[in-house]
Amino acid sequence: MKTKSKGAKRKHAVHEDAALQEPAQKRNEPLKCSRRQEKRNKESSKPAARPTKLPWSTKDRRLRRLESNERERQRMHKLNNAFQALREVIPHVRAENKLSKIETLTLAKNYIKSLTSTILRMSNGHLPSAIDGSTSGSRSKLYEHYQQQCGEEESTEQLQKYSTQIHSFRQVFRFLYLRHCQPTQDNAELRTKDLTRL
DNA sequence: TAGGCCATCTGGTCCT
DNA sequence: AGGACCAGATGGCCTA
């Protein structure tokens, strides 16, 4: 969607030393904390859950807060790296603009559905018995789950069920790989490596 | 200028 | 106890 120059950003990118030395208000920080505090005070007449006397000095609390902020930044960076990795494996047409997070997730979901559909079409009733599931034969559990996923919004329970099929997916991939890729001397080693990864 | 997207801060809760 | 995770708040950047 948009490419951004991140250069001038992060006015909040707190200068840690300054943060340690000055209280938030002095540093002209927004009053969101006190607002939240007000809100909490209004909403609840219950006694505060926290003891009034905290074991940390103001300076220590501030230090711990800064450490938490740093960890949170690192966590978000990792999350963003994961989003970036996902963007790179999703085929899409907007090469010049970065996909937003919501677009990335939506496209990934559609891509998975599309791959699932392709697998089912290619396998065409020749799924391995472990996947086929059963004695009943013709309709695979994979197919049933796929129909469920396409037919309605995902509930948590269904997603959990679906995730348990991951192992089965691996078997499907192995099956299709072996079925459609004829071994040659050239690719034999590569295939072995690929299968190990699956 | 409004609205979308994002990074960061923050405090609460969960988990190990 | 302390770190991870989460969601709300805030403000900057960018585009239509």
mmCIF file with all atom_site columns, C-alpha atoms in Angstrom, chain A residues 2-81:
data_model
loop_
_atom_site.group_PDB
_atom_site.id
_atom_site.type_symbol
_atom_site.label_atom_id
_atom_site.label_alt_id
_atom_site.label_comp_id
_atom_site.label_asym_id
_atom_site.label_entity_id
_atom_site.label_seq_id
_atom_site.pdbx_PDB_ins_code
_atom_site.Cartn_x
_atom_site.Cartn_y
_atom_site.Cartn_z
_atom_site.occupancy
_atom_site.B_iso_or_equiv
_atom_site.pdbx_formal_charge
_atom_site.auth_seq_id
_atom_site.auth_comp_id
_atom_site.auth_asym_id
_atom_site.auth_atom_id
_atom_site.pdbx_PDB_model_num
ATOM 1  C CA . LYS A 1 2  ? 2.397   2.627  1.098  1.00 0.00 ? 2  LYS A CA 1
ATOM 2  C CA . THR A 1 3  ? 6.060   2.872  1.397  1.00 0.00 ? 3  THR A CA 1
ATOM 3  C CA . LYS A 1 4  ? 7.163   5.033  4.183  1.00 0.00 ? 4  LYS A CA 1
ATOM 4  C CA . SER A 1 5  ? 10.309  6.808  4.962  1.00 0.00 ? 5  SER A CA 1
ATOM 5  C CA . LYS A 1 6  ? 10.840  5.995  8.548  1.00 0.00 ? 6  LYS A CA 1
ATOM 6  C CA . GLY A 1 7  ? 13.569  8.503  9.084  1.00 0.00 ? 7  GLY A CA 1
ATOM 7  C CA . ALA A 1 8  ? 11.825  11.259 10.905 1.00 0.00 ? 8  ALA A CA 1
ATOM 8  C CA . LYS A 1 9  ? 9.637   8.997  12.886 1.00 0.00 ? 9  LYS A CA 1
ATOM 9  C CA . ARG A 1 10 ? 9.757   8.048  16.527 1.00 0.00 ? 10 ARG A CA 1
ATOM 10 C CA . LYS A 1 11 ? 9.455   11.221 18.341 1.00 0.00 ? 11 LYS A CA 1
ATOM 11 C CA . HIS A 1 12 ? 8.699   8.960  21.247 1.00 0.00 ? 12 HIS A CA 1
ATOM 12 C CA . ALA A 1 13 ? 11.794  6.910  20.713 1.00 0.00 ? 13 ALA A CA 1
ATOM 13 C CA . VAL A 1 14 ? 12.607  7.864  24.184 1.00 0.00 ? 14 VAL A CA 1
ATOM 14 C CA . HIS A 1 15 ? 16.014  9.041  24.940 1.00 0.00 ? 15 HIS A CA 1
ATOM 15 C CA . GLU A 1 16 ? 16.665  6.616  27.682 1.00 0.00 ? 16 GLU A CA 1
ATOM 16 C CA . ASP A 1 17 ? 18.967  8.724  29.784 1.00 0.00 ? 17 ASP A CA 1
ATOM 17 C CA . ALA A 1 18 ? 16.579  11.625 29.758 1.00 0.00 ? 18 ALA A CA 1
ATOM 18 C CA . ALA A 1 19 ? 13.766  9.281  30.564 1.00 0.00 ? 19 ALA A CA 1
ATOM 19 C CA . LEU A 1 20 ? 15.611  8.095  33.579 1.00 0.00 ? 20 LEU A CA 1
ATOM 20 C CA . GLN A 1 21 ? 16.320  11.519 34.833 1.00 0.00 ? 21 GLN A CA 1
ATOM 21 C CA . GLU A 1 22 ? 13.016  13.280 34.321 1.00 0.00 ? 22 GLU A CA 1
ATOM 22 C CA . PRO A 1 23 ? 9.512   12.334 35.226 1.00 0.00 ? 23 PRO A CA 1
ATOM 23 C CA . ALA A 1 24 ? 7.143   11.826 32.316 1.00 0.00 ? 24 ALA A CA 1
ATOM 24 C CA . GLN A 1 25 ? 5.200   15.027 32.796 1.00 0.00 ? 25 GLN A CA 1
ATOM 25 C CA . LYS A 1 26 ? 8.290   17.156 32.733 1.00 0.00 ? 26 LYS A CA 1
ATOM 26 C CA . ARG A 1 27 ? 9.275   15.614 29.433 1.00 0.00 ? 27 ARG A CA 1
ATOM 27 C CA . ASN A 1 28 ? 6.007   16.842 27.982 1.00 0.00 ? 28 ASN A CA 1
ATOM 28 C CA . GLU A 1 29 ? 4.718   13.340 27.477 1.00 0.00 ? 29 GLU A CA 1
ATOM 29 C CA . PRO A 1 30 ? 1.029   12.904 26.817 1.00 0.00 ? 30 PRO A CA 1
ATOM 30 C CA . LEU A 1 31 ? -1.204  12.461 29.791 1.00 0.00 ? 31 LEU A CA 1
ATOM 31 C CA . LYS A 1 32 ? -2.509  9.109  28.719 1.00 0.00 ? 32 LYS A CA 1
ATOM 32 C CA . CYS A 1 33 ? -1.379  7.388  31.877 1.00 0.00 ? 33 CYS A CA 1
ATOM 33 C CA . SER A 1 34 ? -3.161  9.763  34.154 1.00 0.00 ? 34 SER A CA 1
ATOM 34 C CA . ARG A 1 35 ? -6.211  9.598  31.924 1.00 0.00 ? 35 ARG A CA 1
ATOM 35 C CA . ARG A 1 36 ? -6.229  5.870  32.170 1.00 0.00 ? 36 ARG A CA 1
ATOM 36 C CA . GLN A 1 37 ? -5.777  6.119  35.884 1.00 0.00 ? 37 GLN A CA 1
ATOM 37 C CA . GLU A 1 38 ? -8.781  8.439  36.093 1.00 0.00 ? 38 GLU A CA 1
ATOM 38 C CA . LYS A 1 39 ? -10.821 6.028  34.031 1.00 0.00 ? 39 LYS A CA 1
ATOM 39 C CA . ARG A 1 40 ? -9.877  3.162  36.258 1.00 0.00 ? 40 ARG A CA 1
ATOM 40 C CA . ASN A 1 41 ? -10.736 5.115  39.341 1.00 0.00 ? 41 ASN A CA 1
ATOM 41 C CA . LYS A 1 42 ? -14.131 5.993  37.932 1.00 0.00 ? 42 LYS A CA 1
ATOM 42 C CA . GLU A 1 43 ? -14.978 2.496  36.776 1.00 0.00 ? 43 GLU A CA 1
ATOM 43 C CA . SER A 1 44 ? -14.171 0.581  39.812 1.00 0.00 ? 44 SER A CA 1
ATOM 44 C CA . SER A 1 45 ? -15.070 1.115  43.338 1.00 0.00 ? 45 SER A CA 1
ATOM 45 C CA . LYS A 1 46 ? -13.187 -2.017 44.222 1.00 0.00 ? 46 LYS A CA 1
ATOM 46 C CA . PRO A 1 47 ? -10.098 -1.646 46.279 1.00 0.00 ? 47 PRO A CA 1
ATOM 47 C CA . ALA A 1 48 ? -6.927  -1.474 44.245 1.00 0.00 ? 48 ALA A CA 1
ATOM 48 C CA . ALA A 1 49 ? -5.489  -4.866 43.521 1.00 0.00 ? 49 ALA A CA 1
ATOM 49 C CA . ARG A 1 50 ? -1.995  -3.605 43.990 1.00 0.00 ? 50 ARG A CA 1
ATOM 50 C CA . PRO A 1 51 ? -0.503  -2.811 47.308 1.00 0.00 ? 51 PRO A CA 1
ATOM 51 C CA . THR A 1 52 ? -0.050  0.876  47.862 1.00 0.00 ? 52 THR A CA 1
ATOM 52 C CA . LYS A 1 53 ? 3.533   0.427  48.701 1.00 0.00 ? 53 LYS A CA 1
ATOM 53 C CA . LEU A 1 54 ? 5.539   -0.915 45.808 1.00 0.00 ? 54 LEU A CA 1
ATOM 54 C CA . PRO A 1 55 ? 8.788   -2.688 46.365 1.00 0.00 ? 55 PRO A CA 1
ATOM 55 C CA . TRP A 1 56 ? 10.569  -0.544 43.800 1.00 0.00 ? 56 TRP A CA 1
ATOM 56 C CA . SER A 1 57 ? 11.828  2.980  44.099 1.00 0.00 ? 57 SER A CA 1
ATOM 57 C CA . THR A 1 58 ? 10.699  5.486  41.507 1.00 0.00 ? 58 THR A CA 1
ATOM 58 C CA . LYS A 1 59 ? 14.022  5.289  39.778 1.00 0.00 ? 59 LYS A CA 1
ATOM 59 C CA . ASP A 1 60 ? 13.965  1.504  39.722 1.00 0.00 ? 60 ASP A CA 1
ATOM 60 C CA . ARG A 1 61 ? 10.423  1.454  38.397 1.00 0.00 ? 61 ARG A CA 1
ATOM 61 C CA . ARG A 1 62 ? 11.431  3.823  35.668 1.00 0.00 ? 62 ARG A CA 1
ATOM 62 C CA . LEU A 1 63 ? 14.400  1.661  34.815 1.00 0.00 ? 63 LEU A CA 1
ATOM 63 C CA . ARG A 1 64 ? 12.265  -1.456 34.673 1.00 0.00 ? 64 ARG A CA 1
ATOM 64 C CA . ARG A 1 65 ? 9.758   0.342  32.494 1.00 0.00 ? 65 ARG A CA 1
ATOM 65 C CA . LEU A 1 66 ? 12.474  1.272  30.043 1.00 0.00 ? 66 LEU A CA 1
ATOM 66 C CA . GLU A 1 67 ? 13.669  -2.317 29.973 1.00 0.00 ? 67 GLU A CA 1
ATOM 67 C CA . SER A 1 68 ? 10.127  -3.487 29.298 1.00 0.00 ? 68 SER A CA 1
ATOM 68 C CA . ASN A 1 69 ? 9.793   -0.943 26.526 1.00 0.00 ? 69 ASN A CA 1
ATOM 69 C CA . GLU A 1 70 ? 12.952  -2.234 24.917 1.00 0.00 ? 70 GLU A CA 1
ATOM 70 C CA . ARG A 1 71 ? 11.741  -5.816 25.127 1.00 0.00 ? 71 ARG A CA 1
ATOM 71 C CA . GLU A 1 72 ? 8.411   -4.812 23.663 1.00 0.00 ? 72 GLU A CA 1
ATOM 72 C CA . ARG A 1 73 ? 10.166  -3.043 20.806 1.00 0.00 ? 73 ARG A CA 1
ATOM 73 C CA . GLN A 1 74 ? 12.232  -6.131 20.101 1.00 0.00 ? 74 GLN A CA 1
ATOM 74 C CA . ARG A 1 75 ? 9.125   -8.279 20.213 1.00 0.00 ? 75 ARG A CA 1
ATOM 75 C CA . MET A 1 76 ? 7.346   -6.018 17.745 1.00 0.00 ? 76 MET A CA 1
ATOM 76 C CA . HIS A 1 77 ? 10.403  -6.015 15.497 1.00 0.00 ? 77 HIS A CA 1
ATOM 77 C CA . LYS A 1 78 ? 10.350  -9.802 15.476 1.00 0.00 ? 78 LYS A CA 1
ATOM 78 C CA . LEU A 1 79 ? 6.663   -9.726 14.676 1.00 0.00 ? 79 LEU A CA 1
ATOM 79 C CA . ASN A 1 80 ? 7.306   -7.328 11.821 1.00 0.00 ? 80 ASN A CA 1
ATOM 80 C CA . ASN A 1 81 ? 10.118  -9.504 10.511 1.00 0.00 ? 81 ASN A CA 1
#
